Protein backbone atom coordinates (compact mmCIF):
# COMPACT_ATOMS: atom_id res chain seq x y z
CA UNK A 1 0.00 0.00 0.00
CA UNK A 2 2.99 2.27 0.47
CA UNK A 3 3.29 4.86 -2.28
CA UNK A 4 -0.33 4.34 -3.29
CA UNK A 5 -2.05 6.71 -0.92
CA UNK A 6 -5.04 8.28 -2.61
CA UNK A 7 -4.90 5.85 -5.54
CA UNK A 8 -7.24 2.99 -6.23
CA UNK A 9 -5.33 -0.30 -6.19
CA UNK A 10 -5.67 -2.30 -9.39
CA UNK A 11 -3.73 -5.45 -8.52
CA UNK A 12 -3.38 -7.11 -5.12
CA UNK A 13 -1.00 -10.03 -4.72
CA UNK A 14 -1.76 -12.23 -1.71
CA UNK A 15 1.12 -14.41 -0.48
CA UNK A 16 0.69 -16.81 2.45
CA UNK A 17 4.13 -17.56 3.91
CA UNK A 18 5.38 -20.12 6.39
CA UNK A 19 9.16 -20.50 6.87
CA UNK A 20 9.89 -18.90 3.49
CA UNK A 21 12.82 -16.68 4.59
CA UNK A 22 15.16 -18.10 1.94
CA UNK A 23 12.62 -17.53 -0.84
CA UNK A 24 11.56 -13.96 -0.08
CA UNK A 25 14.44 -12.06 -1.81
CA UNK A 26 14.32 -14.05 -5.10
CA UNK A 27 10.52 -14.03 -5.07
CA UNK A 28 10.32 -10.26 -4.68
CA UNK A 29 13.11 -9.78 -7.24
CA UNK A 30 11.04 -11.64 -9.83
CA UNK A 31 7.61 -10.34 -8.81
CA UNK A 32 8.30 -6.59 -8.72
CA UNK A 33 9.50 -6.20 -12.35
CA UNK A 34 6.38 -8.04 -13.56
CA UNK A 35 4.05 -5.78 -11.57
CA UNK A 36 5.92 -2.59 -12.46
CA UNK A 37 5.77 -3.49 -16.15
CA UNK A 38 1.97 -3.59 -15.95
CA UNK A 39 2.05 0.13 -15.04
CA UNK A 40 -0.90 -0.23 -12.68
CA UNK A 41 -1.21 0.61 -8.96
CA UNK A 42 -0.46 -2.55 -7.00
CA UNK A 43 0.06 -3.90 -3.51
CA UNK A 44 1.53 -7.09 -2.12
CA UNK A 45 -0.15 -8.60 0.95
CA UNK A 46 2.24 -11.00 2.70
CA UNK A 47 0.72 -13.11 5.46
CA UNK A 48 3.31 -14.50 7.87
CA UNK A 49 1.61 -17.63 9.15
CA UNK A 50 3.52 -18.03 12.41
CA UNK A 51 6.87 -18.76 10.77
CA UNK A 52 9.65 -20.11 12.96
CA UNK A 53 12.49 -18.72 10.82
CA UNK A 54 13.36 -15.15 9.77
CA UNK A 55 10.38 -14.76 7.41
CA UNK A 56 8.95 -11.76 9.28
CA UNK A 57 12.30 -9.93 9.43
CA UNK A 58 12.96 -10.55 5.74
CA UNK A 59 9.51 -9.25 4.86
CA UNK A 60 10.07 -6.09 6.87
CA UNK A 61 13.40 -5.56 5.10
CA UNK A 62 11.73 -5.89 1.70
CA UNK A 63 8.98 -3.51 2.80
CA UNK A 64 11.52 -0.85 3.78
CA UNK A 65 13.51 -1.24 0.57
CA UNK A 66 10.73 -1.53 -1.99
CA UNK A 67 7.46 -0.30 -0.49
CA UNK A 68 4.09 -1.53 -1.81
CA UNK A 69 4.20 -4.39 0.76
CA UNK A 70 1.80 -4.94 3.65
CA UNK A 71 2.79 -7.59 6.19
CA UNK A 72 0.07 -9.36 8.17
CA UNK A 73 1.65 -11.21 11.09
CA UNK A 74 -0.31 -14.04 12.73
CA UNK A 75 -0.01 -14.76 16.45
CA UNK A 76 0.83 -18.40 15.58
CA UNK A 77 0.58 -20.86 12.71
CA UNK A 78 -3.06 -21.21 11.62
CA UNK A 79 -2.51 -22.92 8.25
CA UNK A 80 -2.52 -21.85 4.63
CA UNK A 81 -6.32 -21.69 4.30
CA UNK A 82 -6.49 -19.21 7.19
CA UNK A 83 -3.62 -17.17 5.73
CA UNK A 84 -5.39 -17.00 2.36
CA UNK A 85 -8.58 -15.92 4.11
CA UNK A 86 -6.77 -13.10 5.91
CA UNK A 87 -5.01 -11.95 2.75
CA UNK A 88 -8.25 -11.81 0.77
CA UNK A 89 -9.98 -9.95 3.60
CA UNK A 90 -7.31 -7.21 3.59
CA UNK A 91 -6.67 -6.97 -0.16
CA UNK A 92 -7.95 -3.70 -1.65
CA UNK A 93 -7.28 -4.38 -5.34
CA UNK A 94 -9.84 -4.47 -8.11
CA UNK A 95 -8.23 -7.79 -8.99
CA UNK A 96 -6.64 -10.13 -6.45
CA UNK A 97 -4.07 -12.85 -7.21
CA UNK A 98 -3.15 -15.40 -4.51
CA UNK A 99 0.20 -17.08 -5.11
CA UNK A 100 2.92 -18.95 -3.24
CA UNK A 101 6.40 -17.60 -2.68
CA UNK A 102 8.22 -20.75 -3.84
CA UNK A 103 8.28 -19.55 -7.50
CA UNK A 104 6.68 -22.76 -8.71
CA UNK A 105 3.90 -20.45 -9.89
CA UNK A 106 5.65 -18.08 -12.35
CA UNK A 107 5.05 -14.35 -11.75
CA UNK A 108 5.33 -13.82 -15.55
CA UNK A 109 1.88 -15.40 -15.89
CA UNK A 110 0.30 -12.45 -14.09
CA UNK A 111 0.38 -10.36 -17.28
CA UNK A 112 -1.67 -13.01 -19.13
CA UNK A 113 -4.16 -13.16 -16.26
CA UNK A 114 -4.59 -9.40 -16.26
CA UNK A 115 -5.13 -9.44 -20.04
CA UNK A 116 -8.06 -11.86 -19.61
CA UNK A 117 -9.40 -9.76 -16.75
CA UNK A 118 -9.34 -6.71 -19.05
CA UNK A 119 -11.46 -8.73 -21.49
CA UNK A 120 -14.19 -9.11 -18.88
CA UNK A 121 -13.37 -12.38 -17.12
CA UNK A 122 -13.91 -12.40 -13.36
CA UNK A 123 -11.76 -15.47 -12.69
CA UNK A 124 -8.60 -16.50 -14.52
CA UNK A 125 -7.30 -19.93 -13.51
CA UNK A 126 -3.67 -20.99 -13.86
CA UNK A 127 -3.67 -24.66 -14.89
CA UNK A 128 -0.55 -26.79 -14.57
CA UNK A 129 -0.08 -28.41 -17.98
CA UNK A 130 3.09 -30.22 -16.90
CA UNK A 131 3.70 -31.49 -13.36
CA UNK A 132 6.81 -33.55 -14.10
CA UNK A 133 8.73 -31.62 -11.41
CA UNK A 134 6.38 -33.03 -8.75
CA UNK A 135 7.02 -36.43 -7.21
CA UNK A 136 5.27 -39.35 -8.94
CA UNK A 137 3.33 -40.12 -5.76
CA UNK A 138 2.08 -36.53 -5.57
CA UNK A 139 0.99 -36.54 -9.22
CA UNK A 140 -0.92 -39.79 -8.77
CA UNK A 141 -2.62 -38.79 -5.52
CA UNK A 142 -3.55 -35.36 -6.94
CA UNK A 143 -5.08 -36.99 -10.01
CA UNK A 144 -7.19 -39.35 -7.91
CA UNK A 145 -8.20 -36.61 -5.47
CA UNK A 146 -9.73 -34.52 -8.26
CA UNK A 147 -11.48 -37.58 -9.71
CA UNK A 148 -12.94 -38.74 -6.41
CA UNK A 149 -13.92 -35.22 -5.28
CA UNK A 150 -15.68 -34.42 -8.55
CA UNK A 151 -17.41 -37.80 -8.48
CA UNK A 152 -18.79 -37.20 -4.99
CA UNK A 153 -19.45 -33.45 -5.08
CA UNK A 154 -21.74 -31.28 -7.15
CA UNK A 155 -19.05 -28.55 -7.01
CA UNK A 156 -16.46 -29.56 -9.59
CA UNK A 157 -12.84 -28.64 -8.92
CA UNK A 158 -10.81 -27.89 -12.07
CA UNK A 159 -8.00 -30.45 -12.23
CA UNK A 160 -4.39 -29.32 -11.79
CA UNK A 161 -5.44 -25.85 -10.61
CA UNK A 162 -4.15 -24.55 -7.29
CA UNK A 163 -4.68 -21.28 -5.48
CA UNK A 164 -2.76 -19.33 -8.16
CA UNK A 165 -5.50 -17.45 -10.01
CA UNK A 166 -6.88 -13.97 -10.61
CA UNK A 167 -10.19 -12.96 -9.07
CA UNK A 168 -12.08 -9.74 -9.67
CA UNK A 169 -13.27 -7.60 -6.79
CA UNK A 170 -16.83 -8.97 -6.88
CA UNK A 171 -15.50 -12.54 -6.69
CA UNK A 172 -13.31 -11.67 -3.69
CA UNK A 173 -16.23 -9.90 -2.01
CA UNK A 174 -18.36 -13.02 -2.52
CA UNK A 175 -15.65 -15.24 -1.01
CA UNK A 176 -15.24 -12.90 1.97
CA UNK A 177 -18.98 -13.07 2.70
CA UNK A 178 -18.92 -16.82 3.31
CA UNK A 179 -19.15 -17.40 7.08
CA UNK A 180 -17.56 -20.82 7.64
CA UNK A 181 -14.41 -21.13 9.73
CA UNK A 182 -13.25 -24.51 8.40
CA UNK A 183 -12.35 -23.30 4.93
CA UNK A 184 -11.32 -25.37 1.92
CA UNK A 185 -10.37 -22.49 -0.36
CA UNK A 186 -10.19 -24.40 -3.67
CA UNK A 187 -13.78 -25.52 -3.13
CA UNK A 188 -14.90 -22.05 -2.06
CA UNK A 189 -13.31 -20.49 -5.15
CA UNK A 190 -15.16 -23.00 -7.35
CA UNK A 191 -18.44 -22.61 -5.44
CA UNK A 192 -18.81 -18.85 -6.03
CA UNK A 193 -18.61 -19.33 -9.82
CA UNK A 194 -18.45 -16.29 -12.19
CA UNK A 195 -17.11 -16.02 -15.74
CA UNK A 196 -13.88 -18.00 -15.95
CA UNK A 197 -10.90 -18.28 -18.29
CA UNK A 198 -7.88 -20.57 -18.04
CA UNK A 199 -4.21 -20.10 -18.87
CA UNK A 200 -1.71 -22.95 -18.87
CA UNK A 201 1.82 -23.07 -17.52
CA UNK A 202 4.59 -25.53 -16.75
CA UNK A 203 5.12 -25.99 -13.03
CA UNK A 204 8.72 -25.31 -12.06
CA UNK A 205 10.76 -26.76 -9.21
CA UNK A 206 10.86 -25.10 -5.81
CA UNK A 207 13.84 -22.74 -5.82
CA UNK A 208 14.72 -23.04 -2.12
CA UNK A 209 13.42 -24.43 1.14
CA UNK A 210 11.12 -27.42 1.58
CA UNK A 211 7.42 -27.87 1.04
CA UNK A 212 5.40 -27.95 4.28
CA UNK A 213 2.80 -30.31 2.78
CA UNK A 214 3.64 -33.91 3.65
CA UNK A 215 1.41 -36.88 2.86
CA UNK A 216 -0.54 -36.60 6.11
CA UNK A 217 -1.35 -32.90 5.60
CA UNK A 218 -2.38 -33.51 2.00
CA UNK A 219 -4.58 -36.41 3.13
CA UNK A 220 -6.31 -34.21 5.73
CA UNK A 221 -6.75 -31.47 3.12
CA UNK A 222 -8.40 -34.01 0.79
CA UNK A 223 -10.76 -35.14 3.59
CA UNK A 224 -11.64 -31.49 4.28
CA UNK A 225 -12.33 -30.95 0.59
CA UNK A 226 -14.74 -33.88 0.31
CA UNK A 227 -16.58 -33.28 3.59
CA UNK A 228 -16.85 -29.52 3.00
CA UNK A 229 -18.74 -29.79 -0.27
CA UNK A 230 -20.45 -33.16 -0.36
CA UNK A 231 -22.68 -35.33 1.82
CA UNK A 232 -22.21 -38.26 -0.60
CA UNK A 233 -20.02 -40.26 1.86
CA UNK A 234 -22.96 -40.35 4.29
CA UNK A 235 -25.27 -41.53 1.51
CA UNK A 236 -22.79 -44.16 0.42
CA UNK A 237 -22.82 -45.74 3.86
CA UNK A 238 -26.63 -45.61 3.90
CA UNK A 239 -26.72 -47.56 0.62
CA UNK A 240 -24.00 -49.91 1.85
CA UNK A 241 -26.05 -50.58 5.01
CA UNK A 242 -29.17 -51.32 2.93
CA UNK A 243 -27.17 -53.62 0.63
CA UNK A 244 -25.57 -55.46 3.59
CA UNK A 245 -28.96 -55.89 5.29
CA UNK A 246 -30.51 -57.23 2.09
CA UNK A 247 -27.59 -59.62 1.62
CA UNK A 248 -27.93 -60.81 5.22
CA UNK A 249 -31.67 -61.35 4.78
CA UNK A 250 -31.16 -63.39 1.61
CA UNK A 251 -28.44 -65.42 3.27
CA UNK A 252 -30.74 -66.02 6.27
CA UNK A 253 -33.48 -67.27 3.93
CA UNK A 254 -30.94 -69.58 2.28
CA UNK A 255 -29.89 -71.02 5.66
CA UNK A 256 -33.55 -71.62 6.66
CA UNK A 257 -34.38 -73.49 3.45
CA UNK A 258 -31.11 -75.41 3.57
CA UNK A 259 -31.82 -76.50 7.16
CA UNK A 260 -35.38 -77.59 6.30
CA UNK A 261 -34.18 -79.66 3.37
CA UNK A 262 -30.80 -81.04 4.45
CA UNK A 263 -30.88 -80.72 8.22
CA UNK A 264 -28.52 -78.85 10.54
CA UNK A 265 -24.82 -78.66 9.65
CA UNK A 266 -22.06 -78.25 12.20
CA UNK A 267 -21.48 -74.47 12.28
CA UNK A 268 -18.11 -73.13 11.10
CA UNK A 269 -16.27 -71.03 13.68
CA UNK A 270 -13.97 -69.38 11.12
CA UNK A 271 -16.79 -68.20 8.86
CA UNK A 272 -18.75 -66.74 11.80
CA UNK A 273 -15.72 -64.82 13.10
CA UNK A 274 -14.94 -63.53 9.59
CA UNK A 275 -18.49 -62.25 9.08
CA UNK A 276 -18.56 -60.60 12.51
CA UNK A 277 -15.23 -58.86 11.94
CA UNK A 278 -16.29 -57.76 8.44
CA UNK A 279 -19.55 -56.24 9.63
CA UNK A 280 -17.83 -54.69 12.65
CA UNK A 281 -15.26 -53.07 10.36
CA UNK A 282 -17.99 -51.64 8.13
CA UNK A 283 -19.77 -50.22 11.16
CA UNK A 284 -16.59 -48.59 12.48
CA UNK A 285 -15.84 -47.02 9.08
CA UNK A 286 -19.41 -45.72 8.91
CA UNK A 287 -19.09 -44.24 12.40
CA UNK A 288 -15.80 -42.65 11.34
CA UNK A 289 -17.45 -40.98 8.34
CA UNK A 290 -20.25 -39.65 10.52
CA UNK A 291 -17.64 -38.50 13.02
CA UNK A 292 -15.88 -36.41 10.36
CA UNK A 293 -19.08 -34.47 9.69
CA UNK A 294 -19.95 -34.14 13.38
CA UNK A 295 -16.42 -32.89 14.05
CA UNK A 296 -16.79 -30.18 11.41
CA UNK A 297 -20.14 -29.16 12.90
CA UNK A 298 -18.56 -29.06 16.38
CA UNK A 299 -15.74 -26.77 15.22
CA UNK A 300 -18.12 -24.51 13.31
CA UNK A 301 -20.51 -24.07 16.24
CA UNK A 302 -17.68 -22.69 18.40
CA UNK A 303 -17.50 -19.71 16.01
CA UNK A 304 -13.82 -19.16 16.73
CA UNK A 305 -12.10 -16.88 14.20
CA UNK A 306 -10.00 -18.73 11.62
CA UNK A 307 -6.94 -16.68 12.58
CA UNK A 308 -5.62 -14.08 15.04
CA UNK A 309 -3.51 -11.17 13.78
CA UNK A 310 -0.59 -10.05 15.95
CA UNK A 311 -0.10 -6.92 13.87
CA UNK A 312 -0.33 -5.36 10.42
CA UNK A 313 2.80 -3.58 9.21
Coordinates of C-alpha atoms in Angstrom, one line a residue:
X1 CA 0.0 0.0 0.0
X2 CA 3.0 2.3 0.5
X3 CA 3.3 4.9 -2.3
X4 CA -0.3 4.3 -3.3
X5 CA -2.1 6.7 -0.9
X6 CA -5.0 8.3 -2.6
X7 CA -4.9 5.9 -5.5
X8 CA -7.2 3.0 -6.2
X9 CA -5.3 -0.3 -6.2
X10 CA -5.7 -2.3 -9.4
X11 CA -3.7 -5.4 -8.5
X12 CA -3.4 -7.1 -5.1
X13 CA -1.0 -10.0 -4.7
X14 CA -1.8 -12.2 -1.7
X15 CA 1.1 -14.4 -0.5
X16 CA 0.7 -16.8 2.5
X17 CA 4.1 -17.6 3.9
X18 CA 5.4 -20.1 6.4
X19 CA 9.2 -20.5 6.9
X20 CA 9.9 -18.9 3.5
X21 CA 12.8 -16.7 4.6
X22 CA 15.2 -18.1 1.9
X23 CA 12.6 -17.5 -0.8
X24 CA 11.6 -14.0 -0.1
X25 CA 14.4 -12.1 -1.8
X26 CA 14.3 -14.1 -5.1
X27 CA 10.5 -14.0 -5.1
X28 CA 10.3 -10.3 -4.7
X29 CA 13.1 -9.8 -7.2
X30 CA 11.0 -11.6 -9.8
X31 CA 7.6 -10.3 -8.8
X32 CA 8.3 -6.6 -8.7
X33 CA 9.5 -6.2 -12.3
X34 CA 6.4 -8.0 -13.6
X35 CA 4.1 -5.8 -11.6
X36 CA 5.9 -2.6 -12.5
X37 CA 5.8 -3.5 -16.2
X38 CA 2.0 -3.6 -15.9
X39 CA 2.1 0.1 -15.0
X40 CA -0.9 -0.2 -12.7
X41 CA -1.2 0.6 -9.0
X42 CA -0.5 -2.6 -7.0
X43 CA 0.1 -3.9 -3.5
X44 CA 1.5 -7.1 -2.1
X45 CA -0.2 -8.6 0.9
X46 CA 2.2 -11.0 2.7
X47 CA 0.7 -13.1 5.5
X48 CA 3.3 -14.5 7.9
X49 CA 1.6 -17.6 9.1
X50 CA 3.5 -18.0 12.4
X51 CA 6.9 -18.8 10.8
X52 CA 9.7 -20.1 13.0
X53 CA 12.5 -18.7 10.8
X54 CA 13.4 -15.1 9.8
X55 CA 10.4 -14.8 7.4
X56 CA 8.9 -11.8 9.3
X57 CA 12.3 -9.9 9.4
X58 CA 13.0 -10.6 5.7
X59 CA 9.5 -9.2 4.9
X60 CA 10.1 -6.1 6.9
X61 CA 13.4 -5.6 5.1
X62 CA 11.7 -5.9 1.7
X63 CA 9.0 -3.5 2.8
X64 CA 11.5 -0.8 3.8
X65 CA 13.5 -1.2 0.6
X66 CA 10.7 -1.5 -2.0
X67 CA 7.5 -0.3 -0.5
X68 CA 4.1 -1.5 -1.8
X69 CA 4.2 -4.4 0.8
X70 CA 1.8 -4.9 3.6
X71 CA 2.8 -7.6 6.2
X72 CA 0.1 -9.4 8.2
X73 CA 1.7 -11.2 11.1
X74 CA -0.3 -14.0 12.7
X75 CA 0.0 -14.8 16.4
X76 CA 0.8 -18.4 15.6
X77 CA 0.6 -20.9 12.7
X78 CA -3.1 -21.2 11.6
X79 CA -2.5 -22.9 8.2
X80 CA -2.5 -21.9 4.6
X81 CA -6.3 -21.7 4.3
X82 CA -6.5 -19.2 7.2
X83 CA -3.6 -17.2 5.7
X84 CA -5.4 -17.0 2.4
X85 CA -8.6 -15.9 4.1
X86 CA -6.8 -13.1 5.9
X87 CA -5.0 -12.0 2.7
X88 CA -8.2 -11.8 0.8
X89 CA -10.0 -9.9 3.6
X90 CA -7.3 -7.2 3.6
X91 CA -6.7 -7.0 -0.2
X92 CA -7.9 -3.7 -1.7
X93 CA -7.3 -4.4 -5.3
X94 CA -9.8 -4.5 -8.1
X95 CA -8.2 -7.8 -9.0
X96 CA -6.6 -10.1 -6.4
X97 CA -4.1 -12.9 -7.2
X98 CA -3.2 -15.4 -4.5
X99 CA 0.2 -17.1 -5.1
X100 CA 2.9 -18.9 -3.2
X101 CA 6.4 -17.6 -2.7
X102 CA 8.2 -20.7 -3.8
X103 CA 8.3 -19.5 -7.5
X104 CA 6.7 -22.8 -8.7
X105 CA 3.9 -20.4 -9.9
X106 CA 5.6 -18.1 -12.3
X107 CA 5.1 -14.4 -11.8
X108 CA 5.3 -13.8 -15.5
X109 CA 1.9 -15.4 -15.9
X110 CA 0.3 -12.4 -14.1
X111 CA 0.4 -10.4 -17.3
X112 CA -1.7 -13.0 -19.1
X113 CA -4.2 -13.2 -16.3
X114 CA -4.6 -9.4 -16.3
X115 CA -5.1 -9.4 -20.0
X116 CA -8.1 -11.9 -19.6
X117 CA -9.4 -9.8 -16.8
X118 CA -9.3 -6.7 -19.0
X119 CA -11.5 -8.7 -21.5
X120 CA -14.2 -9.1 -18.9
X121 CA -13.4 -12.4 -17.1
X122 CA -13.9 -12.4 -13.4
X123 CA -11.8 -15.5 -12.7
X124 CA -8.6 -16.5 -14.5
X125 CA -7.3 -19.9 -13.5
X126 CA -3.7 -21.0 -13.9
X127 CA -3.7 -24.7 -14.9
X128 CA -0.6 -26.8 -14.6
X129 CA -0.1 -28.4 -18.0
X130 CA 3.1 -30.2 -16.9
X131 CA 3.7 -31.5 -13.4
X132 CA 6.8 -33.5 -14.1
X133 CA 8.7 -31.6 -11.4
X134 CA 6.4 -33.0 -8.8
X135 CA 7.0 -36.4 -7.2
X136 CA 5.3 -39.4 -8.9
X137 CA 3.3 -40.1 -5.8
X138 CA 2.1 -36.5 -5.6
X139 CA 1.0 -36.5 -9.2
X140 CA -0.9 -39.8 -8.8
X141 CA -2.6 -38.8 -5.5
X142 CA -3.6 -35.4 -6.9
X143 CA -5.1 -37.0 -10.0
X144 CA -7.2 -39.3 -7.9
X145 CA -8.2 -36.6 -5.5
X146 CA -9.7 -34.5 -8.3
X147 CA -11.5 -37.6 -9.7
X148 CA -12.9 -38.7 -6.4
X149 CA -13.9 -35.2 -5.3
X150 CA -15.7 -34.4 -8.6
X151 CA -17.4 -37.8 -8.5
X152 CA -18.8 -37.2 -5.0
X153 CA -19.4 -33.5 -5.1
X154 CA -21.7 -31.3 -7.2
X155 CA -19.1 -28.6 -7.0
X156 CA -16.5 -29.6 -9.6
X157 CA -12.8 -28.6 -8.9
X158 CA -10.8 -27.9 -12.1
X159 CA -8.0 -30.5 -12.2
X160 CA -4.4 -29.3 -11.8
X161 CA -5.4 -25.9 -10.6
X162 CA -4.2 -24.6 -7.3
X163 CA -4.7 -21.3 -5.5
X164 CA -2.8 -19.3 -8.2
X165 CA -5.5 -17.4 -10.0
X166 CA -6.9 -14.0 -10.6
X167 CA -10.2 -13.0 -9.1
X168 CA -12.1 -9.7 -9.7
X169 CA -13.3 -7.6 -6.8
X170 CA -16.8 -9.0 -6.9
X171 CA -15.5 -12.5 -6.7
X172 CA -13.3 -11.7 -3.7
X173 CA -16.2 -9.9 -2.0
X174 CA -18.4 -13.0 -2.5
X175 CA -15.7 -15.2 -1.0
X176 CA -15.2 -12.9 2.0
X177 CA -19.0 -13.1 2.7
X178 CA -18.9 -16.8 3.3
X179 CA -19.1 -17.4 7.1
X180 CA -17.6 -20.8 7.6
X181 CA -14.4 -21.1 9.7
X182 CA -13.3 -24.5 8.4
X183 CA -12.3 -23.3 4.9
X184 CA -11.3 -25.4 1.9
X185 CA -10.4 -22.5 -0.4
X186 CA -10.2 -24.4 -3.7
X187 CA -13.8 -25.5 -3.1
X188 CA -14.9 -22.1 -2.1
X189 CA -13.3 -20.5 -5.1
X190 CA -15.2 -23.0 -7.3
X191 CA -18.4 -22.6 -5.4
X192 CA -18.8 -18.9 -6.0
X193 CA -18.6 -19.3 -9.8
X194 CA -18.4 -16.3 -12.2
X195 CA -17.1 -16.0 -15.7
X196 CA -13.9 -18.0 -16.0
X197 CA -10.9 -18.3 -18.3
X198 CA -7.9 -20.6 -18.0
X199 CA -4.2 -20.1 -18.9
X200 CA -1.7 -23.0 -18.9
X201 CA 1.8 -23.1 -17.5
X202 CA 4.6 -25.5 -16.7
X203 CA 5.1 -26.0 -13.0
X204 CA 8.7 -25.3 -12.1
X205 CA 10.8 -26.8 -9.2
X206 CA 10.9 -25.1 -5.8
X207 CA 13.8 -22.7 -5.8
X208 CA 14.7 -23.0 -2.1
X209 CA 13.4 -24.4 1.1
X210 CA 11.1 -27.4 1.6
X211 CA 7.4 -27.9 1.0
X212 CA 5.4 -28.0 4.3
X213 CA 2.8 -30.3 2.8
X214 CA 3.6 -33.9 3.6
X215 CA 1.4 -36.9 2.9
X216 CA -0.5 -36.6 6.1
X217 CA -1.4 -32.9 5.6
X218 CA -2.4 -33.5 2.0
X219 CA -4.6 -36.4 3.1
X220 CA -6.3 -34.2 5.7
X221 CA -6.8 -31.5 3.1
X222 CA -8.4 -34.0 0.8
X223 CA -10.8 -35.1 3.6
X224 CA -11.6 -31.5 4.3
X225 CA -12.3 -31.0 0.6
X226 CA -14.7 -33.9 0.3
X227 CA -16.6 -33.3 3.6
X228 CA -16.9 -29.5 3.0
X229 CA -18.7 -29.8 -0.3
X230 CA -20.5 -33.2 -0.4
X231 CA -22.7 -35.3 1.8
X232 CA -22.2 -38.3 -0.6
X233 CA -20.0 -40.3 1.9
X234 CA -23.0 -40.3 4.3
X235 CA -25.3 -41.5 1.5
X236 CA -22.8 -44.2 0.4
X237 CA -22.8 -45.7 3.9
X238 CA -26.6 -45.6 3.9
X239 CA -26.7 -47.6 0.6
X240 CA -24.0 -49.9 1.9
X241 CA -26.0 -50.6 5.0
X242 CA -29.2 -51.3 2.9
X243 CA -27.2 -53.6 0.6
X244 CA -25.6 -55.5 3.6
X245 CA -29.0 -55.9 5.3
X246 CA -30.5 -57.2 2.1
X247 CA -27.6 -59.6 1.6
X248 CA -27.9 -60.8 5.2
X249 CA -31.7 -61.3 4.8
X250 CA -31.2 -63.4 1.6
X251 CA -28.4 -65.4 3.3
X252 CA -30.7 -66.0 6.3
X253 CA -33.5 -67.3 3.9
X254 CA -30.9 -69.6 2.3
X255 CA -29.9 -71.0 5.7
X256 CA -33.5 -71.6 6.7
X257 CA -34.4 -73.5 3.4
X258 CA -31.1 -75.4 3.6
X259 CA -31.8 -76.5 7.2
X260 CA -35.4 -77.6 6.3
X261 CA -34.2 -79.7 3.4
X262 CA -30.8 -81.0 4.4
X263 CA -30.9 -80.7 8.2
X264 CA -28.5 -78.9 10.5
X265 CA -24.8 -78.7 9.7
X266 CA -22.1 -78.3 12.2
X267 CA -21.5 -74.5 12.3
X268 CA -18.1 -73.1 11.1
X269 CA -16.3 -71.0 13.7
X270 CA -14.0 -69.4 11.1
X271 CA -16.8 -68.2 8.9
X272 CA -18.7 -66.7 11.8
X273 CA -15.7 -64.8 13.1
X274 CA -14.9 -63.5 9.6
X275 CA -18.5 -62.3 9.1
X276 CA -18.6 -60.6 12.5
X277 CA -15.2 -58.9 11.9
X278 CA -16.3 -57.8 8.4
X279 CA -19.6 -56.2 9.6
X280 CA -17.8 -54.7 12.6
X281 CA -15.3 -53.1 10.4
X282 CA -18.0 -51.6 8.1
X283 CA -19.8 -50.2 11.2
X284 CA -16.6 -48.6 12.5
X285 CA -15.8 -47.0 9.1
X286 CA -19.4 -45.7 8.9
X287 CA -19.1 -44.2 12.4
X288 CA -15.8 -42.6 11.3
X289 CA -17.4 -41.0 8.3
X290 CA -20.3 -39.7 10.5
X291 CA -17.6 -38.5 13.0
X292 CA -15.9 -36.4 10.4
X293 CA -19.1 -34.5 9.7
X294 CA -20.0 -34.1 13.4
X295 CA -16.4 -32.9 14.0
X296 CA -16.8 -30.2 11.4
X297 CA -20.1 -29.2 12.9
X298 CA -18.6 -29.1 16.4
X299 CA -15.7 -26.8 15.2
X300 CA -18.1 -24.5 13.3
X301 CA -20.5 -24.1 16.2
X302 CA -17.7 -22.7 18.4
X303 CA -17.5 -19.7 16.0
X304 CA -13.8 -19.2 16.7
X305 CA -12.1 -16.9 14.2
X306 CA -10.0 -18.7 11.6
X307 CA -6.9 -16.7 12.6
X308 CA -5.6 -14.1 15.0
X309 CA -3.5 -11.2 13.8
X310 CA -0.6 -10.1 16.0
X311 CA -0.1 -6.9 13.9
X312 CA -0.3 -5.4 10.4
X313 CA 2.8 -3.6 9.2

